[in-house]
Structure formats: structure tokens, C-alpha cells
Amino acid sequence: MRHEQVLDALGAAIANGSLVPGTVLRSEDLQERFGASRTVAREVVRVLETMQLTSSKRRVGVIVREPAEWNHYDPRLIRWQLDGPARPAALATLNELRSAIEPCAARYAALRATPEERGRLGALGERLARTARARDLSAFLGFDIAFHDLLLTASRNPMFGQLSEVVAEVLTGRTGHGLMPPEPQPEAVALHVAVAAAVAAGDADRAERAMRDIVVQARDEIAALVAEGAPEAE
């Protein structure tokens, strides 16, 4: 198997609890289990260690770490959690993070964005509205990711900016797992347009309120779709 295939299989098993904390992983076992070369097995272990999912102990092997020690901001870990049985809990946790960060990011974007960024945000809002009416969820997702990435970047807080990949994984996971309505809600689209307008006007209070409404609506949409029986993780 290729490096990425082995990494996804092993990482998902750790992220979703199939390999519990304390499990010892040996290179020879990984080679046999996945039909991988020694080089691939070692590279996968190295990546898992950088994600803080595992640690190496001499004469013991590679040990799965406790979830509290993982790098929960790693986009790959988020993807594995959203793909598995931990999806509802992962979505709840991620929405709490968005609720704490994105309204503040919108506030600071309204105060700090460049004229060019304000214009781009407005253009993205218009494209979201157009693709929502066309029910083109793939294009809508691309513009939605770009919108939130730009907003976080325009806040001029580099720690906010580095959360853009986290938000992108949440948005991608929602679409990929059927946790988006067939047509994006007009209210949600209007709120994105409102955020862009507030940022363009330099109205920090209005930008923060509209973004808070977006994350609250996203939370409620996900809860409703899960309750209605959206596709379960395989």
C-alpha cells in the first residue's frame, strides 16, 4: 500500500478508537498488516508522531497516546474523526471552536481588512448567493471555504489565520457527509452577504453579530439533519 493509504487507515483507527491508547505498534506488524515496505511504515509512524497521536519508546515500539495529547488542530485528524463514529461529537466540538473564534475574526476583519480584501469578500458573498440558487453544492463549498479563509486572514491575527484549514475541513465534512441541505438556506447565504457588507463598511459590531448568527445556524442545521437520520459513518 502507498504511504497515504497506510496513514489514512492507521490514523483513522487511532482517531476513532479502534486502536486504543496504550496500543503498541511495531514496524514489522505494520508492514505485514498493510503490505507496506519498511520505508513506508517508518514514514507513517513519523507522521503520526508529529501529529502527537503516537510516541516511540525504546525496546517497546510505537505507542498510541491518550486523546488529550493529540494535536486536535491537525486537518487530517479532523477528517478522520468526521469520517468515523465520532462525527457528532467532533462536529459539536468544532462548532464550539468556530463560535469562539469566527465572530471575533469578523470583528477584526471589519477593522483591519485592506480595501482589496473587502472587495474580494463582497465578491465571494455574491458567488455564494449565485451558486446557492443553482443548487451547485460543489461550487458553493469552494466559495464558502474561500470566504471563511479570507475572513480569518483579514483579521490580521495569525493565530486566527492558521485555523482556516480547520474550518475548511468542517465545511468539507458537512457537505461530504450529507449534513448540508440540498439547497443552502437563504438565511445563511444572506448572513454571509451581511458579513461582507459589514466588513466593507468597517462596522465591527455588525460583522461580529452576523458571523455569530452564521455559526449558530450551522449548529442548528447539523443538529436537525443528524436527528432526521443523515447518513451514518461506515
PDB file of C-alpha atoms in Angstrom:
ATOM      1  CA  MET A   1       0.000   0.000   0.000  1.00  0.00           C
ATOM      2  CA  ARG A   2       1.081   3.581  -0.585  1.00  0.00           C
ATOM      3  CA  HIS A   3       2.104   5.935   2.208  1.00  0.00           C
ATOM      4  CA  GLU A   4      -1.141   7.952   2.203  1.00  0.00           C
ATOM      5  CA  GLN A   5      -3.304   4.827   2.229  1.00  0.00           C
ATOM      6  CA  VAL A   6      -1.469   3.366   5.210  1.00  0.00           C
ATOM      7  CA  LEU A   7      -1.518   6.704   7.022  1.00  0.00           C
ATOM      8  CA  ASP A   8      -5.270   7.126   6.492  1.00  0.00           C
ATOM      9  CA  ALA A   9      -6.044   3.577   7.600  1.00  0.00           C
ATOM     10  CA  LEU A  10      -3.870   3.709  10.713  1.00  0.00           C
ATOM     11  CA  GLY A  11      -4.704   7.285  11.625  1.00  0.00           C
ATOM     12  CA  ALA A  12      -8.446   6.655  11.318  1.00  0.00           C
ATOM     13  CA  ALA A  13      -8.144   3.571  13.515  1.00  0.00           C
ATOM     14  CA  ILE A  14      -6.487   5.674  16.216  1.00  0.00           C
ATOM     15  CA  ALA A  15      -8.797   8.665  15.811  1.00  0.00           C
ATOM     16  CA  ASN A  16     -11.940   6.554  16.098  1.00  0.00           C
ATOM     17  CA  GLY A  17     -10.821   4.311  18.935  1.00  0.00           C
ATOM     18  CA  SER A  18     -10.182   1.028  17.131  1.00  0.00           C
ATOM     19  CA  LEU A  19      -6.592   1.312  18.357  1.00  0.00           C
ATOM     20  CA  VAL A  20      -6.942   2.379  21.983  1.00  0.00           C
ATOM     21  CA  PRO A  21      -4.382   4.422  23.939  1.00  0.00           C
ATOM     22  CA  GLY A  22      -1.506   2.266  25.060  1.00  0.00           C
ATOM     23  CA  THR A  23      -1.634   0.007  21.989  1.00  0.00           C
ATOM     24  CA  VAL A  24       1.873  -0.845  20.808  1.00  0.00           C
ATOM     25  CA  LEU A  25       2.547  -0.651  17.076  1.00  0.00           C
ATOM     26  CA  ARG A  26       5.651  -2.375  15.727  1.00  0.00           C
ATOM     27  CA  SER A  27       7.105  -1.638  12.314  1.00  0.00           C
ATOM     28  CA  GLU A  28       7.156  -5.325  11.339  1.00  0.00           C
ATOM     29  CA  ASP A  29       3.473  -5.707  12.246  1.00  0.00           C
ATOM     30  CA  LEU A  30       2.549  -2.653  10.177  1.00  0.00           C
ATOM     31  CA  GLN A  31       4.462  -3.971   7.193  1.00  0.00           C
ATOM     32  CA  GLU A  32       2.645  -7.288   7.409  1.00  0.00           C
ATOM     33  CA  ARG A  33      -0.787  -5.808   8.136  1.00  0.00           C
ATOM     34  CA  PHE A  34      -0.735  -3.313   5.275  1.00  0.00           C
ATOM     35  CA  GLY A  35       1.672  -4.987   2.875  1.00  0.00           C
ATOM     36  CA  ALA A  36       3.854  -1.917   3.148  1.00  0.00           C
ATOM     37  CA  SER A  37       7.594  -1.534   2.823  1.00  0.00           C
ATOM     38  CA  ARG A  38       9.783  -0.744   5.811  1.00  0.00           C
ATOM     39  CA  THR A  39      10.318   2.773   4.432  1.00  0.00           C
ATOM     40  CA  VAL A  40       6.557   3.420   4.180  1.00  0.00           C
ATOM     41  CA  ALA A  41       5.922   2.040   7.677  1.00  0.00           C
ATOM     42  CA  ARG A  42       8.617   4.261   9.166  1.00  0.00           C
ATOM     43  CA  GLU A  43       7.349   7.357   7.341  1.00  0.00           C
ATOM     44  CA  VAL A  44       3.782   6.736   8.533  1.00  0.00           C
ATOM     45  CA  VAL A  45       4.986   6.360  12.116  1.00  0.00           C
ATOM     46  CA  ARG A  46       6.947   9.596  11.784  1.00  0.00           C
ATOM     47  CA  VAL A  47       3.850  11.494  10.604  1.00  0.00           C
ATOM     48  CA  LEU A  48       1.702  10.062  13.409  1.00  0.00           C
ATOM     49  CA  GLU A  49       4.316  11.195  15.911  1.00  0.00           C
ATOM     50  CA  THR A  50       4.325  14.742  14.500  1.00  0.00           C
ATOM     51  CA  MET A  51       0.533  14.728  14.964  1.00  0.00           C
ATOM     52  CA  GLN A  52       1.110  13.602  18.567  1.00  0.00           C
ATOM     53  CA  LEU A  53      -1.077  10.540  18.052  1.00  0.00           C
ATOM     54  CA  THR A  54       1.788   8.230  18.949  1.00  0.00           C
ATOM     55  CA  SER A  55       5.133   8.270  20.736  1.00  0.00           C
ATOM     56  CA  SER A  56       8.135   5.968  20.447  1.00  0.00           C
ATOM     57  CA  LYS A  57       9.643   4.088  23.349  1.00  0.00           C
ATOM     58  CA  ARG A  58      12.932   2.276  23.020  1.00  0.00           C
ATOM     59  CA  ARG A  59      12.674  -1.528  23.156  1.00  0.00           C
ATOM     60  CA  VAL A  60       8.868  -1.239  23.268  1.00  0.00           C
ATOM     61  CA  GLY A  61       7.765   0.296  19.970  1.00  0.00           C
ATOM     62  CA  VAL A  62       5.348   2.979  18.918  1.00  0.00           C
ATOM     63  CA  ILE A  63       2.612   3.618  21.484  1.00  0.00           C
ATOM     64  CA  VAL A  64      -0.809   5.183  20.840  1.00  0.00           C
ATOM     65  CA  ARG A  65      -1.168   8.284  23.013  1.00  0.00           C
ATOM     66  CA  GLU A  66      -4.141   9.496  25.028  1.00  0.00           C
ATOM     67  CA  PRO A  67      -6.605  11.704  23.085  1.00  0.00           C
ATOM     68  CA  ALA A  68      -5.852  14.652  25.384  1.00  0.00           C
ATOM     69  CA  GLU A  69      -2.309  14.662  23.983  1.00  0.00           C
ATOM     70  CA  TRP A  70      -3.249  14.689  20.289  1.00  0.00           C
ATOM     71  CA  ASN A  71      -2.890  17.730  18.044  1.00  0.00           C
ATOM     72  CA  HIS A  72      -6.601  18.319  17.586  1.00  0.00           C
ATOM     73  CA  TYR A  73      -5.986  21.166  15.138  1.00  0.00           C
ATOM     74  CA  ASP A  74      -4.412  18.879  12.545  1.00  0.00           C
ATOM     75  CA  PRO A  75      -6.737  18.828   9.496  1.00  0.00           C
ATOM     76  CA  ARG A  76      -6.050  15.122   8.901  1.00  0.00           C
ATOM     77  CA  LEU A  77      -7.175  14.209  12.393  1.00  0.00           C
ATOM     78  CA  ILE A  78     -10.330  16.277  11.940  1.00  0.00           C
ATOM     79  CA  ARG A  79     -11.047  14.499   8.641  1.00  0.00           C
ATOM     80  CA  TRP A  80     -10.602  11.064  10.227  1.00  0.00           C
ATOM     81  CA  GLN A  81     -12.916  11.962  13.090  1.00  0.00           C
ATOM     82  CA  LEU A  82     -15.577  13.318  10.747  1.00  0.00           C
ATOM     83  CA  ASP A  83     -15.352  10.136   8.668  1.00  0.00           C
ATOM     84  CA  GLY A  84     -15.979   7.861  11.651  1.00  0.00           C
ATOM     85  CA  PRO A  85     -18.369   7.140  14.511  1.00  0.00           C
ATOM     86  CA  ALA A  86     -17.076  10.126  16.496  1.00  0.00           C
ATOM     87  CA  ARG A  87     -18.561  12.502  13.900  1.00  0.00           C
ATOM     88  CA  PRO A  88     -21.378  14.021  16.038  1.00  0.00           C
ATOM     89  CA  ALA A  89     -19.028  14.754  18.948  1.00  0.00           C
ATOM     90  CA  ALA A  90     -16.360  16.094  16.587  1.00  0.00           C
ATOM     91  CA  LEU A  91     -18.847  18.410  14.871  1.00  0.00           C
ATOM     92  CA  ALA A  92     -20.066  19.722  18.218  1.00  0.00           C
ATOM     93  CA  THR A  93     -16.521  20.425  19.378  1.00  0.00           C
ATOM     94  CA  LEU A  94     -15.563  22.096  16.114  1.00  0.00           C
ATOM     95  CA  ASN A  95     -18.672  24.255  16.120  1.00  0.00           C
ATOM     96  CA  GLU A  96     -17.803  25.434  19.628  1.00  0.00           C
ATOM     97  CA  LEU A  97     -14.371  26.430  18.324  1.00  0.00           C
ATOM     98  CA  ARG A  98     -15.900  28.290  15.397  1.00  0.00           C
ATOM     99  CA  SER A  99     -18.358  30.040  17.717  1.00  0.00           C
ATOM    100  CA  ALA A 100     -15.477  31.277  19.853  1.00  0.00           C
ATOM    101  CA  ILE A 101     -13.195  32.403  17.017  1.00  0.00           C
ATOM    102  CA  GLU A 102     -15.028  33.387  13.845  1.00  0.00           C
ATOM    103  CA  PRO A 103     -17.243  36.180  15.250  1.00  0.00           C
ATOM    104  CA  CYS A 104     -14.109  37.795  16.708  1.00  0.00           C
ATOM    105  CA  ALA A 105     -12.309  37.326  13.407  1.00  0.00           C
ATOM    106  CA  ALA A 106     -15.168  39.074  11.611  1.00  0.00           C
ATOM    107  CA  ARG A 107     -14.947  41.982  14.062  1.00  0.00           C
ATOM    108  CA  TYR A 108     -11.228  42.444  13.475  1.00  0.00           C
ATOM    109  CA  ALA A 109     -11.579  41.978   9.726  1.00  0.00           C
ATOM    110  CA  ALA A 110     -14.014  44.898   9.708  1.00  0.00           C
ATOM    111  CA  LEU A 111     -11.356  46.981  11.451  1.00  0.00           C
ATOM    112  CA  ARG A 112      -8.229  45.729   9.677  1.00  0.00           C
ATOM    113  CA  ALA A 113      -9.024  44.354   6.204  1.00  0.00           C
ATOM    114  CA  THR A 114      -7.440  46.032   3.201  1.00  0.00           C
ATOM    115  CA  PRO A 115      -9.677  47.617   0.555  1.00  0.00           C
ATOM    116  CA  GLU A 116      -8.780  44.749  -1.800  1.00  0.00           C
ATOM    117  CA  GLU A 117      -9.811  42.154   0.813  1.00  0.00           C
ATOM    118  CA  ARG A 118     -13.108  43.937   1.452  1.00  0.00           C
ATOM    119  CA  GLY A 119     -13.852  43.831  -2.251  1.00  0.00           C
ATOM    120  CA  ARG A 120     -12.931  40.154  -2.575  1.00  0.00           C
ATOM    121  CA  LEU A 121     -15.131  39.256   0.395  1.00  0.00           C
ATOM    122  CA  GLY A 122     -18.088  41.012  -1.202  1.00  0.00           C
ATOM    123  CA  ALA A 123     -17.475  39.192  -4.489  1.00  0.00           C
ATOM    124  CA  LEU A 124     -17.364  35.847  -2.680  1.00  0.00           C
ATOM    125  CA  GLY A 125     -20.670  36.662  -0.985  1.00  0.00           C
ATOM    126  CA  GLU A 126     -22.239  37.261  -4.401  1.00  0.00           C
ATOM    127  CA  ARG A 127     -20.853  33.972  -5.733  1.00  0.00           C
ATOM    128  CA  LEU A 128     -22.233  32.124  -2.713  1.00  0.00           C
ATOM    129  CA  ALA A 129     -25.678  33.554  -3.428  1.00  0.00           C
ATOM    130  CA  ARG A 130     -25.482  32.596  -7.109  1.00  0.00           C
ATOM    131  CA  THR A 131     -24.308  29.013  -6.559  1.00  0.00           C
ATOM    132  CA  ALA A 132     -26.827  28.513  -3.746  1.00  0.00           C
ATOM    133  CA  ARG A 133     -29.695  29.403  -6.092  1.00  0.00           C
ATOM    134  CA  ALA A 134     -28.259  26.985  -8.673  1.00  0.00           C
ATOM    135  CA  ARG A 135     -28.018  24.233  -6.005  1.00  0.00           C
ATOM    136  CA  ASP A 136     -24.403  23.737  -7.027  1.00  0.00           C
ATOM    137  CA  LEU A 137     -23.097  22.454  -3.689  1.00  0.00           C
ATOM    138  CA  SER A 138     -19.617  21.722  -5.014  1.00  0.00           C
ATOM    139  CA  ALA A 139     -19.062  25.268  -6.245  1.00  0.00           C
ATOM    140  CA  PHE A 140     -20.803  26.661  -3.165  1.00  0.00           C
ATOM    141  CA  LEU A 141     -18.394  24.726  -0.932  1.00  0.00           C
ATOM    142  CA  GLY A 142     -15.371  26.141  -2.747  1.00  0.00           C
ATOM    143  CA  PHE A 143     -16.594  29.715  -2.368  1.00  0.00           C
ATOM    144  CA  ASP A 144     -17.608  29.107   1.262  1.00  0.00           C
ATOM    145  CA  ILE A 145     -14.129  27.835   2.135  1.00  0.00           C
ATOM    146  CA  ALA A 146     -12.559  30.828   0.365  1.00  0.00           C
ATOM    147  CA  PHE A 147     -14.910  33.228   2.203  1.00  0.00           C
ATOM    148  CA  HIS A 148     -14.029  31.947   5.667  1.00  0.00           C
ATOM    149  CA  ASP A 149     -10.330  31.682   4.825  1.00  0.00           C
ATOM    150  CA  LEU A 150     -10.260  35.312   3.695  1.00  0.00           C
ATOM    151  CA  LEU A 151     -12.186  36.472   6.753  1.00  0.00           C
ATOM    152  CA  LEU A 152      -9.784  34.733   9.138  1.00  0.00           C
ATOM    153  CA  THR A 153      -6.766  36.089   7.233  1.00  0.00           C
ATOM    154  CA  ALA A 154      -8.163  39.626   7.086  1.00  0.00           C
ATOM    155  CA  SER A 155      -8.456  39.694  10.885  1.00  0.00           C
ATOM    156  CA  ARG A 156      -4.658  40.158  10.872  1.00  0.00           C
ATOM    157  CA  ASN A 157      -4.421  37.739  13.785  1.00  0.00           C
ATOM    158  CA  PRO A 158      -2.030  34.993  12.601  1.00  0.00           C
ATOM    159  CA  MET A 159      -3.444  32.518  15.133  1.00  0.00           C
ATOM    160  CA  PHE A 160      -6.920  33.017  13.672  1.00  0.00           C
ATOM    161  CA  GLY A 161      -5.495  32.719  10.175  1.00  0.00           C
ATOM    162  CA  GLN A 162      -3.980  29.321  10.912  1.00  0.00           C
ATOM    163  CA  LEU A 163      -7.433  27.967  11.741  1.00  0.00           C
ATOM    164  CA  SER A 164      -8.531  28.282   8.107  1.00  0.00           C
ATOM    165  CA  GLU A 165      -7.663  24.637   7.352  1.00  0.00           C
ATOM    166  CA  VAL A 166      -9.686  23.529  10.388  1.00  0.00           C
ATOM    167  CA  VAL A 167     -12.736  25.452   9.180  1.00  0.00           C
ATOM    168  CA  ALA A 168     -12.223  24.114   5.646  1.00  0.00           C
ATOM    169  CA  GLU A 169     -12.318  20.527   6.951  1.00  0.00           C
ATOM    170  CA  VAL A 170     -15.532  21.241   8.863  1.00  0.00           C
ATOM    171  CA  LEU A 171     -17.216  22.738   5.799  1.00  0.00           C
ATOM    172  CA  THR A 172     -15.969  19.929   3.555  1.00  0.00           C
ATOM    173  CA  GLY A 173     -17.075  17.273   6.051  1.00  0.00           C
ATOM    174  CA  ARG A 174     -20.559  18.757   6.327  1.00  0.00           C
ATOM    175  CA  THR A 175     -21.039  18.598   2.568  1.00  0.00           C
ATOM    176  CA  GLY A 176     -19.387  15.210   2.114  1.00  0.00           C
ATOM    177  CA  HIS A 177     -21.470  13.550   4.811  1.00  0.00           C
ATOM    178  CA  GLY A 178     -24.851  14.939   3.784  1.00  0.00           C
ATOM    179  CA  LEU A 179     -25.055  17.476   6.609  1.00  0.00           C
ATOM    180  CA  MET A 180     -25.911  20.337   4.279  1.00  0.00           C
ATOM    181  CA  PRO A 181     -29.426  20.994   2.958  1.00  0.00           C
ATOM    182  CA  PRO A 182     -29.862  20.216  -0.783  1.00  0.00           C
ATOM    183  CA  GLU A 183     -30.030  23.969  -1.283  1.00  0.00           C
ATOM    184  CA  PRO A 184     -28.108  26.211   1.126  1.00  0.00           C
ATOM    185  CA  GLN A 185     -30.558  28.117   3.330  1.00  0.00           C
ATOM    186  CA  PRO A 186     -31.298  31.620   2.006  1.00  0.00           C
ATOM    187  CA  GLU A 187     -30.891  32.968   5.546  1.00  0.00           C
ATOM    188  CA  ALA A 188     -27.360  31.546   5.796  1.00  0.00           C
ATOM    189  CA  VAL A 189     -26.400  32.999   2.417  1.00  0.00           C
ATOM    190  CA  ALA A 190     -27.872  36.381   3.377  1.00  0.00           C
ATOM    191  CA  LEU A 191     -25.815  36.343   6.573  1.00  0.00           C
ATOM    192  CA  HIS A 192     -22.604  35.774   4.600  1.00  0.00           C
ATOM    193  CA  VAL A 193     -23.521  38.738   2.396  1.00  0.00           C
ATOM    194  CA  ALA A 194     -24.238  40.754   5.567  1.00  0.00           C
ATOM    195  CA  VAL A 195     -20.822  39.898   6.992  1.00  0.00           C
ATOM    196  CA  ALA A 196     -19.147  41.020   3.769  1.00  0.00           C
ATOM    197  CA  ALA A 197     -21.148  44.266   3.752  1.00  0.00           C
ATOM    198  CA  ALA A 198     -20.299  44.978   7.386  1.00  0.00           C
ATOM    199  CA  VAL A 199     -16.605  44.336   6.780  1.00  0.00           C
ATOM    200  CA  ALA A 200     -16.706  46.597   3.725  1.00  0.00           C
ATOM    201  CA  ALA A 201     -18.311  49.332   5.841  1.00  0.00           C
ATOM    202  CA  GLY A 202     -15.906  48.860   8.731  1.00  0.00           C
ATOM    203  CA  ASP A 203     -18.831  48.049  11.047  1.00  0.00           C
ATOM    204  CA  ALA A 204     -17.214  45.699  13.560  1.00  0.00           C
ATOM    205  CA  ASP A 205     -20.301  45.159  15.736  1.00  0.00           C
ATOM    206  CA  ARG A 206     -22.495  44.218  12.786  1.00  0.00           C
ATOM    207  CA  ALA A 207     -19.854  41.917  11.317  1.00  0.00           C
ATOM    208  CA  GLU A 208     -19.456  40.097  14.623  1.00  0.00           C
ATOM    209  CA  ARG A 209     -23.230  39.669  15.085  1.00  0.00           C
ATOM    210  CA  ALA A 210     -23.777  38.340  11.569  1.00  0.00           C
ATOM    211  CA  MET A 211     -20.926  35.847  11.866  1.00  0.00           C
ATOM    212  CA  ARG A 212     -22.225  34.654  15.227  1.00  0.00           C
ATOM    213  CA  ASP A 213     -25.601  34.074  13.594  1.00  0.00           C
ATOM    214  CA  ILE A 214     -23.879  32.013  10.869  1.00  0.00           C
ATOM    215  CA  VAL A 215     -22.218  29.606  13.298  1.00  0.00           C
ATOM    216  CA  VAL A 216     -25.383  29.292  15.390  1.00  0.00           C
ATOM    217  CA  GLN A 217     -27.418  28.478  12.290  1.00  0.00           C
ATOM    218  CA  ALA A 218     -24.800  25.937  11.182  1.00  0.00           C
ATOM    219  CA  ARG A 219     -25.008  24.263  14.580  1.00  0.00           C
ATOM    220  CA  ASP A 220     -28.792  24.077  14.415  1.00  0.00           C
ATOM    221  CA  GLU A 221     -28.789  22.769  10.815  1.00  0.00           C
ATOM    222  CA  ILE A 222     -26.369  19.978  11.701  1.00  0.00           C
ATOM    223  CA  ALA A 223     -28.377  19.007  14.781  1.00  0.00           C
ATOM    224  CA  ALA A 224     -31.599  18.870  12.756  1.00  0.00           C
ATOM    225  CA  LEU A 225     -30.102  16.798   9.945  1.00  0.00           C
ATOM    226  CA  VAL A 226     -28.491  14.345  12.381  1.00  0.00           C
ATOM    227  CA  ALA A 227     -31.835  13.970  14.168  1.00  0.00           C
ATOM    228  CA  GLU A 228     -33.548  13.282  10.848  1.00  0.00           C
ATOM    229  CA  GLY A 229     -31.146  10.448  10.137  1.00  0.00           C
ATOM    230  CA  ALA A 230     -28.367  11.798   7.954  1.00  0.00           C
ATOM    231  CA  PRO A 231     -26.064   9.048   6.669  1.00  0.00           C
ATOM    232  CA  GLU A 232     -24.168   7.308   9.434  1.00  0.00           C
ATOM    233  CA  ALA A 233     -20.431   6.716   9.332  1.00  0.00           C
ATOM    234  CA  GLU A 234     -19.423   3.440   7.768  1.00  0.00           C
TER     235      GLU A 234
END
